[in-house]
């Protein structure tokens, strides 16, 4: 199953290399695009759940790494919840 990484820049300028067990993340994000914080989290949530379910369909169990990645995204995003116009930039998909 092909995996995909997506490099993001958080509102404070920090960057994170994120993991997806599936290329489906490419259906939700485009390199160079900025997403409002809540939109980014919701897109990541949907993409990672789909990727995890694809793993379940193929191997019979969900992808815990996808859920761990989602938890990390949600935790980091929570730190910016009160920041006006907070946005996340997707730097690249690979």
Coordinates of N, CA, C and O in Angstrom, one line a residue:
X1 N 0.9 -1.2 0.0 CA 0.0 0.0 0.0 C 0.9 1.2 0.0 O 1.8 1.4 0.9
X2 N 0.7 2.1 -1.0 CA 1.6 3.3 -1.0 C 1.3 4.3 0.1 O 0.1 4.7 0.3
X3 N 2.3 4.7 0.8 CA 2.1 5.7 1.8 C 2.4 7.1 1.2 O 3.0 7.2 0.1
X4 N 2.0 8.1 1.9 CA 2.3 9.5 1.5 C 2.7 10.3 2.8 O 2.1 10.1 3.8
X5 N 3.6 11.2 2.6 CA 4.0 12.2 3.7 C 3.5 13.5 3.2 O 3.6 13.8 2.0
X6 N 3.1 14.4 4.1 CA 2.8 15.8 3.7 C 3.4 16.7 4.7 O 3.3 16.5 5.9
X7 N 4.2 17.6 4.2 CA 4.9 18.6 5.0 C 4.0 19.8 5.2 O 3.6 20.4 4.2
X8 N 3.8 20.2 6.4 CA 2.9 21.4 6.7 C 3.7 22.4 7.5 O 4.6 22.1 8.3
X9 N 3.2 23.7 7.4 CA 3.7 24.8 8.2 C 2.6 25.3 9.1 O 1.5 25.7 8.5
X10 N 2.8 25.2 10.4 CA 1.8 25.7 11.3 C 1.8 27.2 11.4 O 2.7 27.9 10.9
X11 N 0.7 27.8 12.0 CA 0.6 29.3 12.1 C 1.9 29.9 12.8 O 2.1 31.1 12.5
X12 N 2.6 29.3 13.6 CA 3.8 29.9 14.2 C 5.0 29.7 13.4 O 6.1 30.1 13.8
X13 N 4.9 29.1 12.2 CA 6.1 28.9 11.3 C 6.8 27.6 11.5 O 7.6 27.3 10.7
X14 N 6.4 26.9 12.5 CA 7.0 25.5 12.7 C 6.5 24.6 11.6 O 5.4 24.8 11.1
X15 N 7.3 23.6 11.3 CA 6.9 22.6 10.3 C 6.8 21.2 10.9 O 7.5 20.9 11.8
X16 N 6.0 20.4 10.2 CA 5.8 19.1 10.7 C 5.7 18.2 9.5 O 5.0 18.5 8.5
X17 N 6.3 17.0 9.5 CA 6.2 16.0 8.5 C 5.2 15.0 8.9 O 5.3 14.4 10.0
X18 N 4.1 15.0 8.2 CA 2.9 14.1 8.6 C 2.9 12.9 7.7 O 3.3 12.9 6.5
X19 N 2.3 11.8 8.2 CA 2.2 10.5 7.6 C 0.8 10.2 7.2 O -0.1 10.4 8.0
X20 N 0.6 9.6 6.1 CA -0.7 9.0 5.7 C -0.4 7.6 5.1 O 0.5 7.4 4.3
X21 N -1.2 6.6 5.5 CA -1.0 5.3 5.0 C -1.5 5.1 3.5 O -1.4 4.0 2.9
X22 N -2.0 6.2 3.0 CA -2.6 6.1 1.6 C -2.4 7.4 0.9 O -2.3 8.5 1.5
X23 N -2.4 7.4 -0.4 CA -2.2 8.6 -1.2 C -3.5 9.4 -1.2 O -3.5 10.5 -1.9
X24 N -4.5 8.9 -0.6 CA -5.8 9.7 -0.5 C -5.6 11.1 0.0 O -6.4 12.0 -0.3
X25 N -4.6 11.3 0.8 CA -4.3 12.7 1.3 C -4.2 13.7 0.2 O -4.5 14.9 0.3
X26 N -3.7 13.2 -1.0 CA -3.6 14.1 -2.2 C -4.9 14.6 -2.7 O -5.0 15.5 -3.4
X27 N -6.0 13.9 -2.3 CA -7.4 14.3 -2.7 C -7.9 15.5 -1.8 O -8.9 16.1 -2.1
X28 N -7.2 15.7 -0.7 CA -7.7 16.6 0.3 C -6.8 17.9 0.4 O -7.2 18.9 0.9
X29 N -5.5 17.7 0.0 CA -4.6 18.8 0.1 C -3.8 19.0 -1.2 O -3.5 18.1 -1.9
X30 N -3.4 20.3 -1.4 CA -2.6 20.6 -2.6 C -1.3 21.4 -2.1 O -1.4 22.2 -1.2
X31 N -0.2 21.0 -2.6 CA 1.1 21.7 -2.2 C 0.9 23.2 -2.5 O 0.4 23.7 -3.5
X32 N 1.4 24.0 -1.5 CA 1.4 25.4 -1.6 C 0.1 26.1 -1.1 O 0.1 27.3 -1.0
X33 N -0.9 25.3 -0.8 CA -2.2 25.9 -0.4 C -2.2 26.1 1.1 O -1.7 25.4 1.9
X34 N -2.9 27.2 1.5 CA -3.1 27.5 2.9 C -4.6 27.2 3.2 O -5.5 27.5 2.4
X35 N -4.7 26.6 4.4 CA -6.1 26.1 4.8 C -6.3 26.7 6.2 O -5.4 26.7 7.0
X36 N -7.5 27.3 6.4 CA -7.9 27.7 7.7 C -7.7 26.6 8.7 O -7.9 25.4 8.3
X37 N -7.3 26.9 9.9 CA -7.0 25.8 10.8 C -8.0 24.8 11.0 O -7.7 23.6 10.8
X38 N -9.3 25.2 11.2 CA -10.3 24.2 11.3 C -10.6 23.4 10.1 O -10.8 22.1 10.1
X39 N -10.4 24.0 8.9 CA -10.6 23.3 7.6 C -9.5 22.3 7.5 O -9.7 21.1 7.1
X40 N -8.2 22.7 7.8 CA -7.1 21.8 7.7 C -7.3 20.5 8.6 O -7.1 19.4 8.1
X41 N -7.7 20.7 9.8 CA -7.9 19.6 10.7 C -9.0 18.7 10.2 O -8.9 17.5 10.3
X42 N -10.1 19.3 9.8 CA -11.2 18.4 9.2 C -10.8 17.7 8.0 O -11.1 16.5 7.9
X43 N -10.0 18.3 7.1 CA -9.5 17.6 5.9 C -8.6 16.4 6.3 O -8.7 15.3 5.8
X44 N -7.7 16.7 7.3 CA -6.8 15.7 7.8 C -7.5 14.5 8.4 O -7.2 13.4 8.2
X45 N -8.5 14.9 9.2 CA -9.4 13.9 9.9 C -10.0 12.9 8.8 O -9.9 11.7 8.9
X46 N -10.6 13.5 7.8 CA -11.3 12.7 6.8 C -10.3 11.9 6.0 O -10.5 10.7 5.8
X47 N -9.2 12.5 5.6 CA -8.2 11.8 4.8 C -7.5 10.6 5.6 O -7.4 9.5 5.0
X48 N -7.2 10.9 6.8 CA -6.5 9.8 7.6 C -7.5 8.7 8.0 O -7.1 7.5 8.1
X49 N -8.8 9.0 8.2 CA -9.8 8.0 8.4 C -9.9 7.1 7.2 O -10.0 5.9 7.3
X50 N -10.0 7.7 6.0 CA -10.1 6.9 4.8 C -8.9 6.1 4.6 O -9.0 4.9 4.3
X51 N -7.7 6.6 4.8 CA -6.5 5.9 4.7 C -6.4 4.7 5.6 O -6.1 3.6 5.3
X52 N -6.9 4.9 6.9 CA -6.9 3.8 7.9 C -7.9 2.7 7.5 O -7.6 1.6 7.6
X53 N -9.0 3.2 6.9 CA -10.0 2.2 6.5 C -9.5 1.4 5.3 O -9.8 0.2 5.1
X54 N -8.7 2.0 4.4 CA -8.1 1.3 3.3 C -7.2 0.2 3.8 O -7.1 -0.9 3.2
X55 N -6.4 0.5 4.8 CA -5.5 -0.5 5.5 C -6.4 -1.6 6.0 O -6.1 -2.8 5.8
X56 N -7.5 -1.3 6.7 CA -8.4 -2.3 7.2 C -8.9 -3.2 6.1 O -8.9 -4.5 6.3
X57 N -9.3 -2.6 5.0 CA -9.8 -3.4 3.9 C -8.8 -4.4 3.4 O -9.1 -5.5 3.0
X58 N -7.5 -3.9 3.3 CA -6.5 -4.8 2.8 C -5.9 -5.8 3.7 O -5.6 -6.9 3.4
X59 N -5.7 -5.4 5.0 CA -5.0 -6.2 6.0 C -5.9 -6.7 7.1 O -5.4 -7.5 7.9
X60 N -7.1 -6.2 7.3 CA -8.0 -6.7 8.3 C -7.9 -5.9 9.6 O -8.5 -6.3 10.6
X61 N -7.1 -4.8 9.7 CA -7.0 -4.0 10.9 C -6.7 -2.6 10.5 O -6.1 -2.3 9.4
X62 N -7.2 -1.7 11.3 CA -7.0 -0.2 11.0 C -5.5 0.2 11.2 O -4.8 -0.5 11.8
X63 N -5.2 1.3 10.6 CA -3.8 1.8 10.7 C -3.7 2.7 12.0 O -4.1 3.8 12.0
X64 N -3.0 2.2 13.0 CA -2.8 2.9 14.2 C -1.9 4.1 14.0 O -2.0 5.2 14.6
X65 N -1.0 4.0 13.0 CA -0.1 5.2 12.7 C -0.9 6.3 12.2 O -0.6 7.5 12.5
X66 N -1.9 6.1 11.4 CA -2.8 7.2 10.9 C -3.5 7.8 12.0 O -3.6 9.1 12.1
X67 N -4.0 7.0 13.0 CA -4.7 7.6 14.1 C -3.8 8.4 15.0 O -4.2 9.4 15.6
X68 N -2.6 7.9 15.2 CA -1.6 8.6 15.9 C -1.2 9.9 15.3 O -1.1 10.9 16.0
X69 N -1.1 9.9 14.0 CA -0.8 11.2 13.3 C -2.0 12.2 13.4 O -1.8 13.3 13.7
X70 N -3.2 11.7 13.3 CA -4.4 12.5 13.5 C -4.4 13.1 14.9 O -4.6 14.3 15.1
X71 N -4.1 12.3 15.9 CA -4.0 12.8 17.3 C -3.0 13.9 17.4 O -3.2 14.9 18.1
X72 N -1.8 13.8 16.8 CA -0.8 14.8 16.8 C -1.2 16.1 16.1 O -1.0 17.2 16.6
X73 N -1.9 15.9 15.0 CA -2.4 17.1 14.3 C -3.4 17.8 15.2 O -3.4 19.1 15.3
X74 N -4.4 17.1 15.8 CA -5.4 17.7 16.6 C -4.8 18.4 17.8 O -5.2 19.5 18.2
X75 N -3.8 17.8 18.4 CA -3.1 18.4 19.6 C -2.4 19.7 19.2 O -2.5 20.7 19.9
X76 N -1.7 19.6 18.1 CA -0.9 20.8 17.7 C -1.9 21.9 17.3 O -1.7 23.1 17.7
X77 N -3.0 21.6 16.6 CA -4.0 22.6 16.2 C -4.7 23.2 17.4 O -5.0 24.4 17.4
X78 N -4.9 22.5 18.4 CA -5.5 23.0 19.6 C -4.7 24.2 20.2 O -5.3 25.1 20.8
X79 N -3.4 24.2 20.0 CA -2.6 25.3 20.6 C -2.8 26.6 19.8 O -2.5 27.6 20.3
X80 N -3.4 26.5 18.6 CA -3.7 27.7 17.8 C -5.2 28.0 17.7 O -5.5 28.9 17.0
X81 N -6.0 27.3 18.5 CA -7.4 27.5 18.4 C -7.9 29.0 18.7 O -8.8 29.4 18.1
X82 N -7.2 29.7 19.5 CA -7.6 31.0 19.8 C -6.9 32.1 19.0 O -7.2 33.3 19.1
X83 N -6.1 31.7 18.0 CA -5.4 32.6 17.1 C -6.3 33.0 16.0 O -6.8 32.2 15.2
X84 N -6.5 34.4 15.9 CA -7.3 34.9 14.8 C -6.7 34.5 13.4 O -5.5 34.7 13.2
X85 N -7.5 34.1 12.5 CA -7.0 33.8 11.1 C -5.9 32.8 11.0 O -5.1 32.8 10.1
X86 N -5.9 31.9 12.0 CA -4.8 30.8 12.0 C -5.0 29.9 10.8 O -6.1 29.6 10.4
X87 N -3.9 29.7 10.1 CA -3.9 28.9 8.9 C -2.7 27.9 8.8 O -1.7 28.2 9.4
X88 N -2.9 26.8 8.1 CA -1.8 25.8 7.9 C -1.5 25.8 6.4 O -2.5 25.7 5.6
X89 N -0.3 25.8 6.1 CA 0.1 25.7 4.7 C 0.7 24.3 4.5 O 1.5 23.8 5.2
X90 N 0.2 23.7 3.4 CA 0.8 22.4 3.0 C 1.9 22.7 2.1 O 1.7 23.3 1.0
X91 N 3.1 22.4 2.5 CA 4.3 22.7 1.7 C 4.5 21.7 0.6 O 4.8 22.1 -0.6
X92 N 4.4 20.5 0.9 CA 4.6 19.5 -0.2 C 4.0 18.1 0.2 O 3.7 17.8 1.4
X93 N 3.7 17.4 -0.8 CA 3.2 16.0 -0.7 C 4.2 15.1 -1.3 O 4.7 15.4 -2.4
X94 N 4.6 14.1 -0.6 CA 5.6 13.1 -1.2 C 5.4 11.7 -0.7 O 4.7 11.5 0.3

